[in-house]
Tab-separated table of C-alpha atoms and ligand atoms in Angstrom:
chain	number	residue	atom	x	y	z
A	1	UNK	CA	0.000	0.000	0.000
A	2	UNK	CA	1.309	3.467	-0.876
A	3	UNK	CA	0.267	6.651	0.903
A	4	UNK	CA	-0.294	9.963	-0.956
A	5	UNK	CA	3.277	11.043	-0.214
A	6	UNK	CA	4.507	7.885	-1.953
A	7	UNK	CA	5.539	6.456	1.389
A	8	UNK	CA	5.887	2.691	1.566
A	9	UNK	CA	3.368	1.401	4.067
A	10	UNK	CA	3.186	-2.355	4.577
A	11	UNK	CA	6.434	-3.794	5.923
A	12	UNK	CA	7.089	-7.365	6.939
A	13	UNK	CA	9.734	-7.358	9.630
A	14	UNK	CA	10.220	-11.057	10.285
A	15	UNK	CA	9.460	-14.309	8.556
A	16	UNK	CA	5.661	-14.067	8.132
A	17	UNK	CA	5.172	-17.776	8.946
A	18	UNK	CA	6.926	-17.437	12.312
A	19	UNK	CA	4.833	-14.333	13.035
A	20	UNK	CA	1.609	-16.166	12.107
A	21	UNK	CA	2.492	-19.078	14.354
A	22	UNK	CA	3.266	-16.729	17.266
A	23	UNK	CA	-0.049	-14.957	16.713
A	24	UNK	CA	-1.986	-18.238	16.616
A	25	UNK	CA	-0.437	-19.325	19.921
A	26	UNK	CA	-1.291	-15.979	21.520
A	27	UNK	CA	-4.848	-15.960	20.169
A	28	UNK	CA	-5.433	-19.385	21.714
A	29	UNK	CA	-4.537	-17.906	25.111
A	30	UNK	CA	-7.276	-15.255	24.917
A	31	UNK	CA	-10.400	-16.092	26.887
A	32	UNK	CA	-13.171	-15.095	24.462
A	33	UNK	CA	-15.645	-14.837	27.355
A	34	UNK	CA	-13.626	-12.161	29.172
A	35	UNK	CA	-12.712	-9.772	26.393
A	36	UNK	CA	-12.507	-6.069	27.137
A	37	UNK	CA	-15.711	-4.536	25.829
A	38	UNK	CA	-13.927	-1.298	24.971
A	39	UNK	CA	-10.219	-0.807	24.168
A	40	UNK	CA	-8.685	2.668	23.851
A	41	UNK	CA	-5.252	3.290	22.335
A	42	UNK	CA	-2.683	6.088	22.491
A	43	UNK	CA	-0.728	5.481	19.303
A	44	UNK	CA	2.725	6.838	20.096
A	45	UNK	CA	6.157	6.374	18.547
A	46	UNK	CA	5.629	7.027	14.832
A	47	UNK	CA	8.269	9.762	14.694
A	48	UNK	CA	10.919	7.721	16.530
A	49	UNK	CA	10.165	4.683	14.370
A	50	UNK	CA	10.876	6.725	11.231
A	51	UNK	CA	13.864	8.627	12.590
A	52	UNK	CA	15.572	5.432	13.752
A	53	UNK	CA	15.436	4.306	10.111
A	54	UNK	CA	16.754	7.600	8.757
A	55	UNK	CA	13.316	8.510	7.381
A	56	UNK	CA	11.063	11.555	7.720
A	57	UNK	CA	8.593	11.495	10.622
A	58	UNK	CA	5.737	11.371	8.094
A	59	UNK	CA	6.910	7.901	7.034
A	60	UNK	CA	6.250	6.784	10.594
A	61	UNK	CA	2.712	8.153	10.423
A	62	UNK	CA	2.114	6.356	7.120
A	63	UNK	CA	3.373	3.108	8.595
A	64	UNK	CA	1.149	3.803	11.607
A	65	UNK	CA	-1.900	3.528	9.358
A	66	UNK	CA	-0.981	-0.137	8.795
A	67	UNK	CA	-1.103	-0.676	12.563
A	68	UNK	CA	-4.509	1.034	12.681
A	69	UNK	CA	-5.754	-1.472	10.129
A	70	UNK	CA	-4.296	-4.393	12.112
A	71	UNK	CA	-5.841	-3.413	15.456
A	72	UNK	CA	-9.171	-2.677	13.796
A	73	UNK	CA	-9.152	-6.093	12.112
A	74	UNK	CA	-8.258	-7.996	15.272
A	75	UNK	CA	-10.784	-6.074	17.386
A	76	UNK	CA	-13.463	-6.871	14.844
A	77	UNK	CA	-12.431	-10.538	14.502
A	78	UNK	CA	-12.419	-11.052	18.269
A	79	UNK	CA	-15.784	-9.347	18.700
A	80	UNK	CA	-14.566	-6.428	20.792
A	81	UNK	CA	-17.405	-3.906	20.835
A	82	UNK	CA	-15.599	-0.564	20.895
A	83	UNK	CA	-12.153	0.649	19.833
A	84	UNK	CA	-11.078	4.257	20.459
A	85	UNK	CA	-7.951	5.608	18.735
A	86	UNK	CA	-6.208	8.858	19.702
A	87	UNK	CA	-5.277	9.946	16.178
A	88	UNK	CA	-4.677	13.684	16.673
A	89	UNK	CA	-4.802	15.670	19.892
A	90	UNK	CA	-5.685	19.318	20.463
A	91	UNK	CA	-2.016	19.830	21.352
A	92	UNK	CA	-0.870	18.212	18.078
A	93	UNK	CA	-2.004	21.401	16.265
A	94	UNK	CA	1.187	22.945	17.721
A	95	UNK	CA	3.455	20.663	15.652
A	96	UNK	CA	5.250	22.100	12.605
A	97	UNK	CA	2.753	23.107	9.894
A	98	UNK	CA	4.192	20.618	7.399
A	99	UNK	CA	3.707	17.679	9.793
A	100	UNK	CA	0.147	18.746	10.645
A	101	UNK	CA	-0.669	19.082	6.956
A	102	UNK	CA	0.799	15.659	6.155
A	103	UNK	CA	-1.077	14.017	9.019
A	104	UNK	CA	-4.403	15.569	8.037
A	105	UNK	CA	-3.912	14.535	4.426
A	106	UNK	CA	-2.902	11.027	5.487
A	107	UNK	CA	-5.878	10.578	7.802
A	108	UNK	CA	-8.307	11.711	5.080
A	109	UNK	CA	-6.629	9.491	2.507
A	110	UNK	CA	-6.532	6.460	4.824
A	111	UNK	CA	-10.180	6.685	5.783
A	112	UNK	CA	-11.212	6.934	2.141
A	113	UNK	CA	-9.047	3.911	1.239
A	114	UNK	CA	-10.361	1.818	4.099
A	115	UNK	CA	-14.034	2.737	3.757
A	116	UNK	CA	-15.086	-0.201	1.509
A	117	UNK	CA	-13.465	-2.711	3.899
A	118	UNK	CA	-14.902	-0.983	6.954
A	119	UNK	CA	-18.386	-1.236	5.465
A	120	UNK	CA	-17.863	-4.842	4.405
A	121	UNK	CA	-16.814	-5.683	7.945
A	122	UNK	CA	-19.767	-3.818	9.494
A	123	UNK	CA	-17.470	-1.312	11.289
A	124	UNK	CA	-19.063	1.989	12.292
A	125	UNK	CA	-16.904	5.124	12.412
A	126	UNK	CA	-17.535	7.730	15.109
A	127	UNK	CA	-15.672	11.042	15.134
A	128	UNK	CA	-14.785	12.418	18.560
A	129	UNK	CA	-13.266	15.884	18.893
A	130	UNK	CA	-13.398	19.392	17.517
A	131	UNK	CA	-13.967	18.152	13.952
A	132	UNK	CA	-14.724	21.664	12.638
A	133	UNK	CA	-11.003	22.450	13.015
A	134	UNK	CA	-10.015	19.707	10.533
A	135	UNK	CA	-9.238	21.134	7.052
A	136	UNK	CA	-12.088	20.831	4.577
A	137	UNK	CA	-10.739	18.001	2.372
A	138	UNK	CA	-9.993	15.425	5.088
A	139	UNK	CA	-13.025	16.588	7.083
A	140	UNK	CA	-15.307	15.791	4.146
A	141	UNK	CA	-13.794	12.298	3.840
A	142	UNK	CA	-14.144	11.682	7.569
A	143	UNK	CA	-17.758	12.853	7.679
A	144	UNK	CA	-18.512	10.772	4.614
A	145	UNK	CA	-17.042	7.665	6.288
A	146	UNK	CA	-19.045	8.401	9.438
A	147	UNK	CA	-22.275	8.820	7.468
A	148	UNK	CA	-21.724	5.813	5.204
A	149	UNK	CA	-21.081	3.521	8.174
A	150	UNK	CA	-23.887	4.926	10.355
A	151	UNK	CA	-25.902	1.722	9.988
A	152	UNK	CA	-23.012	-0.640	10.832
A	153	UNK	CA	-23.591	-2.686	13.955
A	154	UNK	CA	-20.236	-4.472	14.396
A	155	UNK	CA	-17.135	-2.851	15.865
A	156	UNK	CA	-17.732	0.773	16.880
A	157	UNK	CA	-14.523	2.606	15.923
A	158	UNK	CA	-14.052	5.982	17.583
A	159	UNK	CA	-11.451	8.212	15.937
A	160	UNK	CA	-10.367	10.999	18.283
A	161	UNK	CA	-9.281	13.945	16.149
A	162	UNK	CA	-8.524	17.430	17.414
A	163	UNK	CA	-9.493	15.907	20.739
A	164	UNK	CA	-8.348	16.432	24.281
A	165	UNK	CA	-10.059	15.519	27.519
A	166	UNK	CA	-9.794	19.076	28.839
A	167	UNK	CA	-11.450	20.379	25.644
A	168	UNK	CA	-14.218	17.835	26.139
A	169	UNK	CA	-14.683	18.538	29.875
A	170	UNK	CA	-14.682	22.303	29.316
A	171	UNK	CA	-17.340	21.906	26.636
A	172	UNK	CA	-19.421	19.699	28.954
A	173	UNK	CA	-19.121	22.252	31.790
A	174	UNK	CA	-20.335	25.015	29.463
A	175	UNK	CA	-23.282	22.909	28.276
A	176	UNK	CA	-24.364	22.041	31.810
A	177	UNK	CA	-23.860	25.618	33.045
A	178	UNK	CA	-26.024	26.951	30.201
A	179	UNK	CA	-28.752	24.404	30.940
A	180	UNK	CA	-28.668	25.327	34.622
A	181	UNK	CA	-28.738	29.065	33.833
A	182	UNK	CA	-31.806	28.606	31.630
A	183	UNK	CA	-33.578	26.688	34.406
A	184	UNK	CA	-33.670	23.447	32.398
A	185	UNK	CA	-31.757	21.600	35.119
A	186	UNK	CA	-30.993	22.225	38.792
A	187	UNK	CA	-27.246	22.927	39.225
A	188	UNK	CA	-27.209	21.298	42.673
A	189	UNK	CA	-28.575	18.059	41.216
A	190	UNK	CA	-25.997	17.581	38.429
A	191	UNK	CA	-24.935	13.941	38.652
A	192	UNK	CA	-22.017	11.887	37.342
A	193	UNK	CA	-24.435	10.512	34.751
A	194	UNK	CA	-25.280	14.074	33.601
A	195	UNK	CA	-21.576	14.805	33.131
A	196	UNK	CA	-20.971	11.550	31.248
A	197	UNK	CA	-23.950	12.315	29.019
A	198	UNK	CA	-22.486	15.746	28.187
A	199	UNK	CA	-19.158	14.339	26.986
A	200	UNK	CA	-18.265	13.639	23.367
A	201	UNK	CA	-18.360	9.931	24.252
A	202	UNK	CA	-21.979	9.990	25.509
A	203	UNK	CA	-23.559	6.569	25.148
A	204	UNK	CA	-20.225	4.766	24.750
A	205	UNK	CA	-19.158	2.548	27.673
A	206	UNK	CA	-15.943	3.526	29.463
A	207	UNK	CA	-12.771	1.804	28.207
A	208	UNK	CA	-11.871	-1.409	30.032
A	209	UNK	CA	-8.341	-1.366	28.669
A	210	UNK	CA	-6.152	1.591	27.692
A	211	UNK	CA	-3.015	0.755	25.706
A	212	UNK	CA	-0.185	3.245	25.161
A	213	UNK	CA	2.625	2.345	22.787
A	214	UNK	CA	5.987	4.096	22.489
A	215	UNK	CA	7.409	3.655	25.972
A	216	UNK	CA	6.064	6.779	27.694
A	217	UNK	CA	4.046	6.540	30.913
A	218	UNK	CA	1.539	9.354	30.388
A	219	UNK	CA	-2.122	9.825	29.583
A	220	UNK	CA	-1.563	12.975	27.473
A	221	UNK	CA	-4.998	14.539	27.973
A	222	UNK	CA	-6.882	11.470	26.714
A	223	UNK	CA	-10.306	10.417	28.070
A	224	UNK	CA	-9.540	11.683	31.581
A	225	UNK	CA	-13.088	11.150	32.838
A	226	UNK	CA	-13.707	7.846	31.076
A	227	UNK	CA	-10.550	5.984	32.173
A	228	UNK	CA	-11.240	6.308	35.908
A	229	UNK	CA	-11.292	2.503	36.224
A	230	UNK	CA	-9.619	1.385	33.009
A	231	UNK	CA	-6.753	-1.072	33.161
A	232	UNK	CA	-3.604	0.611	31.826
A	233	UNK	CA	-1.099	-1.194	29.595
A	234	UNK	CA	2.143	0.502	28.556
A	235	UNK	CA	4.488	-1.038	26.013
A	236	UNK	CA	7.839	0.182	24.649
A	237	UNK	CA	6.810	-1.069	21.195
A	238	UNK	CA	6.559	1.864	18.785
A	239	UNK	CA	3.139	2.236	17.150
A	240	UNK	CA	4.223	1.142	13.632
A	241	UNK	CA	5.576	-2.088	15.169
A	242	UNK	CA	2.387	-2.743	17.149
A	243	UNK	CA	1.046	-5.783	15.348
A	244	UNK	CA	-1.725	-8.260	16.133
A	245	UNK	CA	0.597	-10.337	18.330
A	246	UNK	CA	1.424	-7.249	20.443
A	247	UNK	CA	-2.275	-6.463	20.725
A	248	UNK	CA	-3.038	-10.051	21.730
A	249	UNK	CA	-0.357	-9.798	24.462
A	250	UNK	CA	-2.050	-6.684	25.852
A	251	UNK	CA	-5.411	-8.468	25.988
A	252	UNK	CA	-3.866	-11.510	27.687
A	253	UNK	CA	-2.244	-9.220	30.259
A	254	UNK	CA	-5.588	-7.460	30.806
A	255	UNK	CA	-7.235	-10.826	31.451
A	256	UNK	CA	-4.710	-11.576	34.205
A	257	UNK	CA	-5.825	-8.533	36.207
A	258	UNK	CA	-8.375	-8.436	38.984
A	259	UNK	CA	-10.727	-5.492	38.493
A	260	UNK	CA	-11.949	-4.379	41.887
A	261	UNK	CA	-13.514	-0.963	41.213
A	262	UNK	CA	-12.620	0.130	44.747
A	263	UNK	CA	-13.921	-3.033	46.401
A	264	UNK	CA	-11.848	-5.705	48.142
A	265	UNK	CA	-10.554	-8.787	46.412
A	266	UNK	CA	-12.856	-10.964	48.542
A	267	UNK	CA	-15.854	-8.948	47.471
A	268	UNK	CA	-15.206	-9.286	43.770
A	269	UNK	CA	-14.306	-12.980	43.867
A	270	UNK	CA	-17.263	-14.125	46.032
A	271	UNK	CA	-20.477	-14.504	44.042
B	1	FPP	C1	2.158	9.930	17.783
B	1	FPP	O1	3.449	9.578	17.406
B	1	FPP	C2	1.240	9.742	16.665
B	1	FPP	C3	0.454	10.714	16.139
B	1	FPP	C4	0.410	12.093	16.651
B	1	FPP	C5	-0.403	10.459	14.970
B	1	FPP	C6	-1.061	9.130	14.966
B	1	FPP	C7	-1.756	8.967	13.676
B	1	FPP	C8	-1.743	7.845	12.928
B	1	FPP	C9	-1.120	6.579	13.332
B	1	FPP	C10	-2.503	7.830	11.665
B	1	FPP	C11	-3.902	7.550	12.032
B	1	FPP	C12	-4.719	7.262	10.875
B	1	FPP	C13	-6.017	6.942	10.978
B	1	FPP	C14	-6.760	6.614	9.759
B	1	FPP	C15	-6.693	6.913	12.297
B	1	FPP	P1	4.588	10.698	17.495
B	1	FPP	O2	4.623	11.406	16.185
B	1	FPP	O3	4.352	11.573	18.677
B	1	FPP	O4	5.852	9.815	17.672
B	1	FPP	P2	7.151	10.159	18.550
B	1	FPP	O5	6.723	10.164	19.986
B	1	FPP	O6	8.062	9.031	18.231
B	1	FPP	O7	7.647	11.496	18.066
């Protein structure tokens, strides 16, 4: 697959048969009855992946699209309900103009390329973030993909673009304050449910598992409200190297955890 900048996308790093065998072994270890319902991902490390190969950072982003395809495919194949990808943050607008332009172009191009497969696989695209800030060309492609997949009932794929949790929480605070000021709701009665319903992710269950690639231990303004009880998984693997086997390892690790939601171990293990 070639991106608009002529960047080579699909790379096979090891013998594909060995990789397939490793993946099969890992997939057999996944308990299909205890899958995370919702997985969120901070896709980090594209720039370092490219630089370490003497390439431009944009090559890392192009290669990152291949990883997006892989995690979408595996999520869909396993029957995971929701996948949320942090594709472009509010803070990413501060990157050099050329990188922002390349990323926007790439995202628009990738979504257009993938649309037939997404529809065939019953994947529904949701756009989360300040989408009006996205330049017209890619925005049109994104909105088109969202509209064309609106009836899809399989994997719900949330693409966070021009998104940050503080943007989202500020917007929710303004909405609730305006409703209280107009007398529609009582400010003293605003509940956690009211706040959740005012977020860009209204109606979507909170992530069970949050994966961050690229070796950093940060949340970077992502889903701050929604990840209150998510299991966190950090891996040094750079996003373009995050393949299905790496994803399977994260799910297996998630399944080894005891989720207590503030209760004691005895409470959650006794029926
Ligand atoms: C972070 O790596 C990655 C991004 C800011 C962009 C992620 C976008 C993609 C993978 C393309 C997404 C495409 C679709 C269709 C969703 P970085 O550049 O911060 O890497 P570094 O930490 O190594 O510099």
